[in-house]
């Protein structure tokens, strides 16, 4: 059984059908490369064959490279990686040549790609090497090159071909941002040649193959006098494009993503040389990226471990708990967002608020999000009508009857939540699972308001719900496995990534984000230049500096959280220095972005202008400033130590969740692979030394016993806590 089947019809058209056994999505393995190569040789060598269609027996074309192949290549070192990549180049170039005479450019056989659905990574690079790309009109299909999102870049000719096909400016969104398109958008953008009704796909491809002429088979870059769209780097227009792309990439990635620099290098240097040399340049750049630990850490967290969690690695082994009818109580910002994503996922939703008007406002939020999606071309009027039809907005709790999961997202007040839980329980069946979206209140405490504490669970969404990929599922002291299964089946239906943590103050994500924000604010109080704090954070790969982050989430929220934490901790409360800053800002009405004033200043339209100069009056900038690295170490270490403590205390039970949750939940420097990957990267001993260097700042930098133990034994998180 090979991954590709071969059939020749009576008109001389060979069809190579990709169908990897036992997988819902094709991926290219080493054996697959050899099998495809042999079939291409067979077709090119058979006089009865006039042309070839490469397609898939599955609803999608291919999801990409088998990442095991990449792992294998990595373990072989530079020479093995380079040889492996060049092997693939040779096959794709053979397809592109179609057996034609290299000088006369005649006598080739057309080889086309017919995409049944999604084609990602190599699943688009292989079509790019073909003479024409047909895509079935499949609304679910996504086409593009997402490699950059896991720390790689298209290294099977995708970079070289797309830049030559579209020019650097045209190719940049796909190469540098991993932008994916549906078939029609892909055709408009020039990524595919034709969109065809699914049932006509193969017939249309065959008709083209039979009619193709020599000239149709020669790629522009193999023709004499080829000019790169938008200009190569040595002509004035092209020079500006390459310069701008380089500057923009540096601004976006702050230089911490080797793949972004490497893809630009491959594009730039490749544009200066002939096509086959450009492939070698690309292979060399790809090799250097694979040898950097960044790619390995990003693939592990953002691909392998994320996928394992998505597929239910932490789900108790229980029968299916797919949600049939969802109730959401509280149609504010979060409740409306949750109702929206559930309805989009095809789930019937009852959205309850204190008044019909408030509930309807929540439903209108969904309509607004869908209108924007329609403008972008990612939704249609019909899909909007269908989504809204699944959503019932009401003030009547009785409408919750028949729900198998109800999530409350009312005000963050234990008394209000307890009342709401009792009202829900009065109408739902005994089997219904009750979830709370609280971000600060312990689940065990809320469960005490319920008559069935074992069916109460935390399902913590992040804002904005439709954009954020993480959902934190929190087990209370009594929560049973069925409630966990129900929550995970719900998250899976939404195509979001779950982590399952135990109940403790602020659970996992907020527990780590709050110290990050506080460390930034503390530095302001110490006289560290606010611009240094913010830039240090951005330069180390945090999406937002701590001061910008607290402006976004609001300073009054920070004040409320500080007050509640102080009340809970009493004399041991460590953050008085932070309070000095945020209470002062709050008193002045500087509540953050929503107030048009916070650590930053904003213009009338709400656009952030710059750091507020008045900060220096209250907290003068010290003459002697710490160096950049020290500020960065403080900002990363304060988060990483909190993650380690969460693991030590059993809040986290799986480091994979700690890393994936940190990147998806609050953007912990994605290049690092997450806090545990970051600590492993610097090594436990060096991390320990870093903590000791920072310990003068306060006990918050005291190394947890677990870190000291790893250092003493020469161990790391991923070696000690290999996936359970
Ligand atoms: P919100 O103020 O926007 O919405 C709360 C809604 O609950 C309002 O529409 C209100 O009318 C409704 N409500 C209040 N009492 C009710 C009752 N008895 N019956 C029915 N409806 C009632 O608040 P939000 O920001 O959406 O937060 C809701 C919950 O989500 C809170 O527990 C909060 O901690 C949590 N949360 C918020 C965020 C965030 O970023 N805002 C993130 C994660 C979790």
XYZ file of C-alpha atoms and ligand atoms in Angstrom:
768
model
C 0.000 0.000 0.000
C 1.636 3.245 -1.067
C 0.425 6.775 -0.491
C -0.265 7.360 -4.202
C -2.399 5.341 -6.652
C -1.847 5.390 -10.399
C -4.391 4.922 -13.166
C -4.127 5.475 -16.918
C -7.271 6.082 -18.984
C -7.916 5.286 -22.624
C -7.154 8.893 -23.662
C -3.639 8.661 -22.289
C -4.211 10.741 -19.150
C -2.626 9.291 -16.036
C -4.140 10.154 -12.677
C -1.954 10.014 -9.582
C -4.250 9.968 -6.572
C -2.895 10.856 -3.158
C -4.522 8.780 -0.436
C -2.503 8.133 2.695
C -4.029 5.145 4.470
C -5.382 5.618 7.976
C -5.312 9.433 7.937
C -8.100 11.874 7.254
C -5.616 14.339 5.733
C -2.753 13.534 3.368
C 0.739 14.415 4.562
C 3.961 13.836 2.654
C 6.334 11.298 4.199
C 9.751 10.083 3.033
C 8.107 6.960 1.576
C 5.540 9.212 -0.090
C 8.275 11.230 -1.811
C 9.803 8.041 -3.233
C 6.400 6.670 -4.311
C 5.451 9.894 -6.076
C 8.845 10.088 -7.754
C 8.492 6.552 -9.100
C 5.029 7.310 -10.503
C 6.206 10.513 -12.175
C 9.034 8.503 -13.785
C 6.522 5.916 -14.909
C 4.266 8.514 -16.512
C 7.108 10.409 -18.173
C 8.659 7.188 -19.463
C 5.450 5.700 -20.867
C 4.828 6.676 -24.479
C 1.106 6.036 -24.013
C 0.846 8.799 -21.395
C -0.032 12.269 -22.721
C -0.273 14.022 -19.406
C -0.809 13.634 -15.671
C -3.334 14.834 -13.091
C -2.220 14.809 -9.464
C -5.223 14.773 -7.149
C -6.468 13.355 -3.870
C -8.991 10.679 -2.914
C -9.830 12.646 0.210
C -11.993 15.698 0.684
C -8.788 17.717 1.023
C -5.640 17.649 -1.079
C -2.932 17.679 1.586
C -2.211 19.256 4.948
C 1.547 19.520 4.562
C 4.745 17.695 5.318
C 4.749 14.886 7.824
C 6.481 16.629 10.712
C 8.152 13.356 11.627
C 10.141 13.802 8.395
C 11.298 17.181 9.604
C 12.209 15.744 13.007
C 14.195 12.967 11.286
C 15.991 15.424 9.048
C 16.806 17.600 12.047
C 18.399 14.731 13.915
C 20.720 14.075 10.953
C 22.327 17.531 11.125
C 23.003 20.097 8.415
C 24.167 17.733 5.666
C 21.136 15.462 6.062
C 18.712 18.373 6.055
C 20.255 19.953 2.975
C 20.334 16.619 1.116
C 16.718 15.881 2.083
C 15.511 19.246 0.853
C 17.446 18.968 -2.414
C 15.913 15.518 -2.945
C 12.465 17.094 -2.828
C 13.568 19.952 -5.091
C 14.756 17.424 -7.669
C 11.358 15.707 -7.711
C 9.390 18.961 -7.960
C 11.703 20.283 -10.660
C 11.184 17.053 -12.611
C 7.433 17.648 -12.425
C 7.886 21.265 -13.486
C 9.982 20.229 -16.474
C 7.473 17.513 -17.421
C 10.229 15.704 -19.300
C 10.733 18.531 -21.796
C 13.960 19.204 -23.573
C 15.703 21.741 -21.331
C 17.119 23.794 -24.229
C 14.380 23.592 -26.849
C 11.663 23.683 -24.155
C 9.591 21.230 -26.163
C 8.371 17.689 -25.831
C 7.134 17.908 -22.251
C 4.037 16.292 -20.788
C 1.536 18.460 -18.927
C 1.288 17.687 -15.227
C -1.518 19.475 -13.390
C -2.763 19.594 -9.825
C -6.459 19.146 -9.060
C -7.109 20.202 -5.461
C -10.224 18.642 -3.970
C -10.012 20.910 -0.921
C -7.380 22.258 1.418
C -3.786 22.385 0.186
C -1.291 23.631 2.774
C 2.495 23.700 2.906
C 3.829 20.997 0.616
C 0.169 20.505 -0.300
C 0.485 23.831 -2.133
C 4.205 23.686 -3.009
C 3.659 20.526 -5.066
C 0.833 22.179 -7.071
C 3.079 25.243 -7.528
C 5.538 23.031 -9.389
C 2.749 21.743 -11.677
C 1.782 23.395 -14.960
C -1.681 24.415 -13.861
C -3.575 24.394 -10.573
C -7.289 23.577 -10.495
C -9.141 24.005 -7.212
C -12.547 22.521 -6.476
C -15.103 25.113 -5.417
C -15.071 23.827 -1.859
C -16.048 26.542 0.656
C -14.154 24.796 3.438
C -10.867 24.659 1.529
C -7.870 26.684 2.659
C -4.917 27.189 0.368
C -1.530 28.577 1.327
C 1.752 28.238 3.132
C 1.353 28.351 6.940
C 4.921 27.228 7.740
C 5.945 30.598 9.201
C 3.396 30.121 11.985
C 5.380 27.191 13.391
C 8.779 28.791 12.993
C 9.546 27.419 9.515
C 9.153 28.782 5.992
C 8.197 27.118 2.711
C 11.350 25.188 1.910
C 10.191 22.882 -0.886
C 10.484 25.548 -3.564
C 7.414 27.414 -2.340
C 9.420 30.505 -1.456
C 11.343 30.629 -4.724
C 8.328 29.840 -6.931
C 5.844 32.160 -5.255
C 8.225 35.134 -5.302
C 8.885 34.511 -8.994
C 5.179 34.068 -9.686
C 3.761 37.043 -7.744
C 6.776 39.204 -6.957
C 7.965 39.754 -3.402
C 5.191 42.171 -2.531
C 2.514 39.819 -3.862
C 4.030 36.777 -2.140
C 4.763 38.438 1.210
C 1.383 37.858 2.952
C 1.622 34.123 2.231
C 5.303 33.657 2.997
C 5.698 36.043 5.927
C 2.275 35.885 7.565
C 1.068 32.437 6.544
C -2.124 33.943 5.104
C -4.532 31.255 3.828
C -7.241 31.771 1.219
C -10.401 30.023 0.073
C -10.422 28.809 -3.569
C -12.028 31.920 -5.082
C -9.787 34.315 -3.185
C -6.812 32.142 -4.131
C -7.756 32.433 -7.791
C -8.125 36.213 -7.526
C -4.730 36.454 -5.852
C -3.125 34.293 -8.533
C -2.354 31.374 -6.229
C -4.457 28.962 -8.268
C -5.417 29.112 -11.938
C -9.029 27.940 -12.032
C -11.849 27.204 -9.599
C -14.074 24.372 -10.823
C -17.287 22.807 -9.515
C -16.184 19.773 -7.447
C -17.941 17.261 -9.707
C -16.277 18.731 -12.814
C -12.770 18.985 -11.324
C -11.131 15.992 -12.954
C -12.912 16.412 -16.296
C -11.786 20.037 -16.533
C -8.212 19.114 -15.577
C -8.213 16.362 -18.178
C -9.542 18.659 -20.908
C -6.736 21.109 -20.185
C -4.107 18.350 -20.192
C -5.286 17.093 -23.582
C -5.315 20.596 -25.092
C -2.024 21.840 -23.552
C 0.696 23.057 -25.902
C 4.445 23.241 -25.348
C 4.208 26.919 -24.456
C 1.715 26.136 -21.665
C 4.297 23.990 -19.929
C 7.133 26.476 -19.660
C 7.041 28.460 -16.435
C 7.742 32.180 -16.806
C 10.992 31.761 -14.883
C 12.177 29.153 -17.361
C 11.585 31.482 -20.298
C 14.210 33.794 -21.773
C 13.919 37.395 -20.607
C 11.902 36.526 -17.474
C 11.324 39.540 -15.247
C 10.199 39.264 -11.669
C 6.823 40.970 -11.053
C 7.467 44.221 -9.192
C 11.146 44.010 -10.033
C 14.150 42.069 -8.776
C 16.255 43.663 -6.024
C 18.710 45.155 -8.525
C 16.162 47.323 -10.280
C 14.933 50.513 -8.583
C 11.306 49.447 -7.976
C 12.305 45.997 -6.771
C 14.995 47.464 -4.547
C 12.400 49.530 -2.704
C 10.127 46.513 -2.277
C 12.880 44.372 -0.809
C 14.043 47.186 1.434
C 10.516 47.833 2.711
C 9.819 44.123 3.246
C 12.987 43.785 5.251
C 12.188 46.812 7.420
C 8.588 45.722 7.962
C 9.620 42.213 8.884
C 12.160 43.476 11.401
C 9.527 45.771 12.913
C 7.026 42.927 13.212
C 9.312 40.152 14.400
C 11.884 42.182 16.346
C 14.499 39.816 14.992
C 13.527 36.953 17.293
C 12.096 34.733 14.548
C 14.917 33.167 12.491
C 12.418 31.877 9.896
C 11.189 35.372 8.996
C 14.732 36.535 8.359
C 15.606 33.360 6.478
C 12.632 33.538 4.125
C 13.537 37.117 3.217
C 17.143 36.108 2.724
C 16.095 33.239 0.456
C 13.787 35.566 -1.500
C 16.412 38.297 -1.846
C 19.438 36.175 -2.665
C 17.330 33.838 -4.779
C 16.132 36.771 -6.870
C 19.730 37.586 -7.817
C 20.506 34.182 -9.347
C 19.008 31.665 -11.752
C 16.094 29.462 -10.695
C 18.009 26.284 -9.904
C 20.610 28.174 -7.884
C 17.773 29.949 -6.075
C 16.444 26.560 -4.977
C 19.861 25.816 -3.456
C 19.840 29.188 -1.689
C 16.372 28.375 -0.348
C 17.542 24.935 0.815
C 20.502 26.464 2.624
C 18.307 29.022 4.404
C 15.830 26.285 5.320
C 18.628 24.165 6.744
C 19.789 26.999 8.969
C 16.249 27.495 10.291
C 15.834 23.807 11.079
C 19.116 23.819 12.972
C 17.971 26.683 15.209
C 16.219 25.526 18.394
C 13.444 28.061 17.755
C 11.882 25.986 14.979
C 11.975 22.828 17.117
C 10.380 24.544 20.108
C 7.693 26.212 18.002
C 6.850 23.000 16.142
C 6.644 21.098 19.422
C 4.315 23.590 21.108
C 2.356 25.130 18.262
C 1.949 22.056 16.121
C 2.535 18.706 17.805
C 1.396 19.480 21.339
C -1.345 21.871 20.300
C -2.699 19.182 17.996
C -2.517 16.567 20.757
C -4.498 18.848 23.080
C -6.975 19.708 20.308
C -7.582 16.015 19.740
C -8.369 15.428 23.391
C -5.068 14.340 24.991
C -6.501 15.412 28.353
C -10.044 14.134 27.813
C -11.242 11.464 30.254
C -12.111 8.267 28.371
C -15.897 8.579 28.358
C -18.642 8.381 25.712
C -19.244 11.345 23.409
C -20.487 14.480 25.181
C -20.997 16.719 22.145
C -23.162 19.683 23.093
C -26.666 19.491 21.619
C -28.159 22.639 23.051
C -26.121 25.333 24.770
C -27.374 27.881 27.243
C -25.457 31.119 27.841
C -26.557 33.364 30.698
C -25.257 36.916 30.558
C -25.204 38.442 27.076
C -22.450 40.982 27.753
C -19.093 41.063 26.057
C -18.115 37.494 26.945
C -21.533 35.808 26.864
C -22.329 37.269 23.448
C -18.929 36.122 22.175
C -19.427 32.581 23.464
C -22.946 32.369 21.996
C -21.565 33.590 18.674
C -18.739 31.062 18.335
C -21.073 28.228 19.390
C -23.727 29.177 16.831
C -21.033 29.446 14.144
C -19.982 25.909 15.098
C -23.539 24.731 14.394
C -24.775 24.476 17.982
C -28.262 25.694 18.987
C -27.870 28.446 21.601
C -30.251 30.022 24.096
C -28.864 33.401 25.161
C -30.365 34.742 28.396
C -29.938 38.153 30.013
C -31.949 40.133 32.563
C -33.942 41.821 29.819
C -34.876 40.841 26.273
C -33.171 44.032 25.073
C -29.867 43.033 26.694
C -30.153 39.521 25.246
C -30.920 40.956 21.806
C -27.890 43.231 22.066
C -25.809 40.113 22.588
C -27.306 38.544 19.489
C -26.697 41.761 17.549
C -23.015 41.431 18.451
C -22.984 38.172 16.512
C -24.646 39.844 13.535
C -21.968 42.552 13.641
C -19.098 40.060 13.665
C -20.723 38.186 10.764
C -21.199 41.404 8.762
C -17.476 42.068 9.035
C -16.760 38.488 7.955
C -19.027 38.982 4.928
C -17.089 42.114 3.995
C -13.857 40.119 4.206
C -15.364 37.346 2.099
C -15.122 34.696 4.825
C -18.911 34.445 5.403
C -22.036 34.824 3.286
C -25.510 36.292 3.868
C -26.846 32.719 3.934
C -24.356 31.574 6.558
C -25.177 34.668 8.644
C -28.902 33.900 8.470
C -28.226 30.289 9.473
C -26.014 31.277 12.427
C -28.528 33.823 13.759
C -31.363 31.331 13.335
C -29.576 29.015 15.773
C -29.567 31.698 18.461
C -32.575 32.459 20.691
C -32.283 35.684 22.696
C -34.579 35.842 25.727
C -34.989 36.987 29.335
C -36.861 33.792 30.205
C -34.746 31.225 32.057
C -37.364 28.578 31.202
C -35.972 28.587 27.654
C -32.875 26.863 29.055
C -34.873 23.642 29.488
C -33.308 20.929 27.358
C -29.786 22.435 27.416
C -27.049 19.908 28.161
C -24.473 22.635 28.897
C -25.146 26.097 30.348
C -22.352 28.658 30.701
C -22.866 31.656 32.923
C -21.079 34.890 32.012
C -22.861 37.372 34.292
C -21.200 40.035 36.460
C -18.098 38.954 38.368
C -19.914 38.900 41.689
C -20.260 35.676 43.716
C -23.726 36.620 44.946
C -25.071 37.349 41.468
C -23.488 34.164 40.160
C -24.948 32.048 42.998
C -28.451 33.371 42.236
C -28.015 32.720 38.554
C -26.812 29.166 39.180
C -29.893 28.453 41.313
C -32.195 29.861 38.616
C -30.533 27.744 35.946
C -30.773 24.601 38.071
C -34.469 25.165 38.563
C -35.159 24.616 34.864
C -32.500 22.276 33.417
C -32.383 18.488 33.589
C -30.362 16.749 36.278
C -27.740 15.699 33.706
C -26.972 19.255 32.541
C -23.414 20.511 33.102
C -23.049 24.028 34.537
C -20.042 26.051 33.509
C -18.806 29.435 34.642
C -16.710 31.855 32.629
C -15.383 33.576 35.746
C -11.833 34.823 35.471
C -11.090 35.283 39.159
C -13.587 33.485 41.398
C -12.605 29.979 42.569
C -14.766 27.288 40.929
C -15.056 25.317 44.149
C -16.641 28.314 45.876
C -19.156 28.881 43.069
C -19.952 25.161 42.991
C -21.052 25.434 46.624
C -24.059 27.414 45.354
C -25.090 24.434 43.262
C -26.992 21.321 44.245
C -24.630 19.265 42.092
C -21.133 20.592 42.638
C -19.639 17.669 40.729
C -21.276 18.999 37.549
C -19.904 22.529 37.911
C -16.797 23.435 35.937
C -14.858 26.501 34.831
C -14.781 27.175 31.099
C -12.690 30.322 30.850
C -12.721 32.073 27.481
C -10.403 34.930 26.631
C -11.405 38.213 25.059
C -12.212 38.713 22.189
C -13.839 35.289 22.166
C -14.014 34.897 18.393
C -10.282 35.588 17.990
C -8.628 33.950 21.004
C -7.712 30.307 20.405
C -7.358 29.153 24.016
C -9.998 28.012 26.496
C -8.939 27.236 30.049
C -11.037 24.452 31.569
C -10.930 24.461 35.364
C -11.762 21.517 37.596
C -13.228 22.465 40.959
C -12.504 20.251 43.965
C -15.585 18.130 43.223
C -15.841 18.415 39.425
C -16.346 14.990 37.831
C -14.906 13.534 34.638
C -18.146 13.841 32.693
C -18.135 17.593 33.213
C -14.547 17.710 31.899
C -15.502 15.591 28.886
C -18.477 17.863 28.173
C -16.309 20.994 28.385
C -13.615 19.491 26.143
C -16.117 18.268 23.553
C -17.564 21.776 23.494
C -14.151 23.424 23.047
C -13.315 20.941 20.321
C -16.515 21.763 18.431
C -15.431 25.416 18.481
C -12.029 24.419 17.046
C -10.278 26.079 19.932
C -7.493 24.628 22.062
C -8.272 23.558 25.640
C -6.022 23.232 28.658
C -7.328 21.537 31.796
C -6.120 22.993 35.083
C -6.983 22.664 38.733
C -8.720 25.298 40.792
C -6.504 27.964 42.334
C -6.461 31.737 42.495
C -6.435 33.069 38.888
C -6.137 29.505 37.493
C -3.170 29.390 35.096
C -3.187 32.154 32.481
C -4.116 35.135 34.649
C -1.816 33.863 37.352
C 1.113 34.395 34.961
C -0.104 37.518 33.143
C -0.749 39.543 36.288
C 2.872 39.251 37.530
C 4.066 40.270 34.043
C 1.940 43.417 34.150
C 2.914 44.076 37.754
C 6.625 43.703 37.017
C 6.323 46.370 34.330
C 4.434 48.716 36.641
C 6.884 48.046 39.462
C 9.718 49.149 37.190
C 7.896 52.440 36.513
C 7.805 52.997 40.280
C 11.541 52.205 40.448
C 12.344 54.865 37.854
C 13.013 52.593 34.898
C 12.220 54.494 31.697
C 8.720 53.334 30.593
C 9.909 53.290 26.966
C 12.680 50.884 27.949
C 10.158 48.607 29.688
C 7.811 48.519 26.714
C 10.517 48.130 24.091
C 12.298 45.436 26.067
C 9.076 43.417 26.160
C 8.418 43.837 22.441
C 12.030 43.062 21.538
C 11.887 39.794 23.440
C 8.798 38.782 21.468
C 5.897 39.710 23.763
C 3.015 40.983 21.600
C 2.277 43.835 24.014
C 4.426 45.567 26.590
C 3.075 45.270 30.163
C 1.955 48.912 30.279
C 0.118 48.674 26.971
C -1.463 45.416 28.120
C -2.862 46.917 31.307
C -4.126 49.917 29.324
C -5.982 47.471 27.046
C -7.506 45.387 29.855
C -8.186 48.574 31.887
C -6.597 50.022 34.977
C -9.794 49.916 37.036
C -9.844 46.132 36.523
C -6.228 46.028 37.761
C -7.274 48.076 40.792
C -10.190 45.724 41.545
C -7.966 42.659 41.212
C -5.309 44.257 43.433
C -7.906 45.087 46.102
C -9.330 41.558 46.043
C -5.875 39.983 46.189
C -4.883 42.217 49.091
C -8.045 41.293 50.959
C -7.323 37.614 50.415
C -3.610 37.740 51.275
C -3.574 40.242 54.113
C -0.122 41.028 55.504
C 1.703 38.855 52.964
C 0.437 40.964 50.044
C 3.586 41.791 48.015
C 2.433 44.356 45.469
C 2.187 47.666 47.370
C 4.647 49.294 44.943
C 2.387 48.401 42.045
C -0.698 49.726 43.806
C 1.011 53.080 44.318
C 1.090 53.519 40.550
C -2.256 52.100 39.468
C -4.297 53.659 42.258
C -2.830 57.054 41.386
C -3.637 56.638 37.695
C -7.156 55.448 38.524
C -7.741 58.463 40.795
C -6.834 60.702 37.875
C -9.327 58.918 35.653
C -6.531 57.411 33.559
C -8.238 54.022 33.271
C -6.567 52.893 30.067
C -7.590 52.803 26.438
C -11.332 52.888 27.128
C -10.868 56.220 28.945
C -8.566 57.588 26.251
C -5.831 57.922 28.886
C -3.676 55.534 30.873
C 0.027 54.747 30.767
C -0.353 55.906 27.171
C -2.034 58.910 25.612
C -4.642 58.482 22.884
C -6.090 60.820 20.264
C -9.788 61.626 19.910
C -10.280 58.615 17.652
C -8.807 56.338 20.308
C -5.498 55.808 18.499
C -2.560 55.251 20.814
C -0.107 58.139 20.457
C 2.682 57.464 22.911
C 3.618 56.950 26.528
C 2.153 59.596 28.820
C 4.846 62.106 29.640
C 3.187 62.891 32.980
C 4.410 59.527 34.289
C 7.842 61.085 34.766
C 6.438 63.760 37.132
C 5.132 61.230 39.610
C 7.814 58.576 39.019
C 10.967 60.328 37.785
C 13.147 58.385 35.383
C 16.361 57.395 37.154
C 19.680 58.606 35.808
C 21.142 55.118 35.741
C 19.031 52.676 33.762
C 19.243 48.866 33.761
C 20.434 47.317 30.537
C 17.966 45.869 28.039
C 18.754 42.243 28.860
C 18.097 42.736 32.542
C 14.667 44.227 31.892
C 13.893 41.380 29.500
C 15.008 38.741 31.989
C 12.789 40.260 34.652
C 9.779 40.317 32.348
C 10.149 36.760 31.065
C 11.368 35.174 34.286
C 8.515 36.549 36.385
C 6.070 34.734 34.085
C 8.112 31.560 33.779
C 8.550 31.238 37.559
C 4.809 31.548 38.028
C 4.299 28.787 35.458
C 6.763 26.579 37.359
C 4.955 27.279 40.632
C 1.638 26.401 38.971
C 3.191 23.069 37.980
C 4.695 22.478 41.421
C 1.368 23.193 43.084
C -0.575 20.895 40.776
C -2.592 23.657 39.098
C -0.934 22.630 35.867
C -0.502 18.903 35.461
C 1.067 18.804 32.017
C 3.885 21.064 30.782
C 2.541 20.840 27.246
C -0.512 22.728 28.449
C 1.718 25.203 30.252
C 3.562 26.048 27.036
C 0.674 25.925 24.567
C -1.594 27.822 26.986
C 1.012 30.546 27.517
C 1.454 31.227 23.801
C -2.226 31.037 22.839
C -3.559 32.619 26.028
C -1.331 35.650 26.444
C 1.285 35.536 23.730
C 4.269 34.437 25.829
C 7.188 34.976 23.383
C 6.012 32.420 20.789
C 9.509 31.945 19.342
C 10.535 30.324 22.630
C 7.872 27.596 22.509
C 6.466 28.756 25.873
C 7.822 29.289 29.411
C 8.930 25.690 30.010
C 10.593 25.501 26.594
C 12.278 28.832 27.320
C 13.656 27.568 30.643
C 14.865 24.391 28.922
C 16.474 26.464 26.203
C 18.566 28.470 28.649
C 19.017 25.404 30.866
C 17.952 24.938 34.489
C 21.374 25.915 35.888
C 21.524 29.151 33.918
C 17.900 29.876 34.846
C 18.779 29.329 38.490
C 21.716 31.718 38.191
C 19.433 34.263 36.516
C 16.986 33.986 39.449
C 19.818 34.457 41.905
C 20.933 37.543 40.017
C 17.391 38.946 40.280
C 16.752 37.816 43.853
C 17.810 41.212 45.231
C 14.588 42.586 43.739
C 12.481 40.534 46.109
C 11.358 37.040 47.039
C 9.213 36.798 43.916
C 12.386 35.790 42.049
C 13.330 33.079 44.540
C 13.755 29.926 42.458
C 11.095 27.252 43.022
C 12.416 23.976 44.480
C 11.565 22.177 41.250
C 13.857 24.416 39.200
C 16.673 23.980 41.725
C 16.206 20.226 41.581
C 16.337 20.152 37.780
C 19.537 22.201 37.910
C 21.097 19.935 40.515
C 20.372 16.843 38.440
C 21.226 18.353 35.052
C 17.630 17.746 33.996
C 15.107 19.759 31.965
C 11.320 20.083 31.974
C 10.819 18.192 28.740
C 13.217 15.426 29.710
C 11.673 14.952 33.155
C 8.025 15.485 32.246
C 7.847 13.806 28.849
C 4.224 13.611 27.653
C 2.233 11.417 30.006
P -20.398 42.281 31.008
O -20.653 43.256 32.076
O -20.052 42.759 29.635
O -21.653 41.308 30.840
C -22.352 40.750 31.919
C -23.791 40.522 31.465
O -24.479 39.754 32.446
C -24.572 41.805 31.271
O -25.160 41.808 29.978
C -25.648 41.730 32.354
O -26.863 42.345 31.960
C -25.787 40.238 32.515
N -26.379 39.855 33.803
C -26.064 40.300 35.031
N -26.821 39.696 35.948
C -27.647 38.838 35.304
C -28.653 37.926 35.692
N -28.988 37.776 36.968
N -29.272 37.180 34.734
C -28.941 37.333 33.450
N -28.000 38.185 33.026
C -27.353 38.928 33.925
O -19.251 41.324 31.557
P -18.207 40.422 30.745
O -16.968 41.206 30.527
O -18.887 39.777 29.604
O -17.834 39.320 31.842
C -18.712 38.267 32.177
C -17.958 37.199 32.923
O -16.844 36.768 32.139
C -17.359 37.636 34.239
O -17.439 36.561 35.141
C -15.916 37.938 33.908
O -15.035 37.782 34.984
C -15.637 36.884 32.878
N -14.539 37.159 31.950
C -14.366 38.401 31.420
C -13.327 38.626 30.538
C -13.137 39.975 29.934
O -12.098 40.213 29.290
N -14.080 40.886 30.055
C -12.471 37.592 30.170
C -12.691 36.329 30.708
C -13.726 36.125 31.601
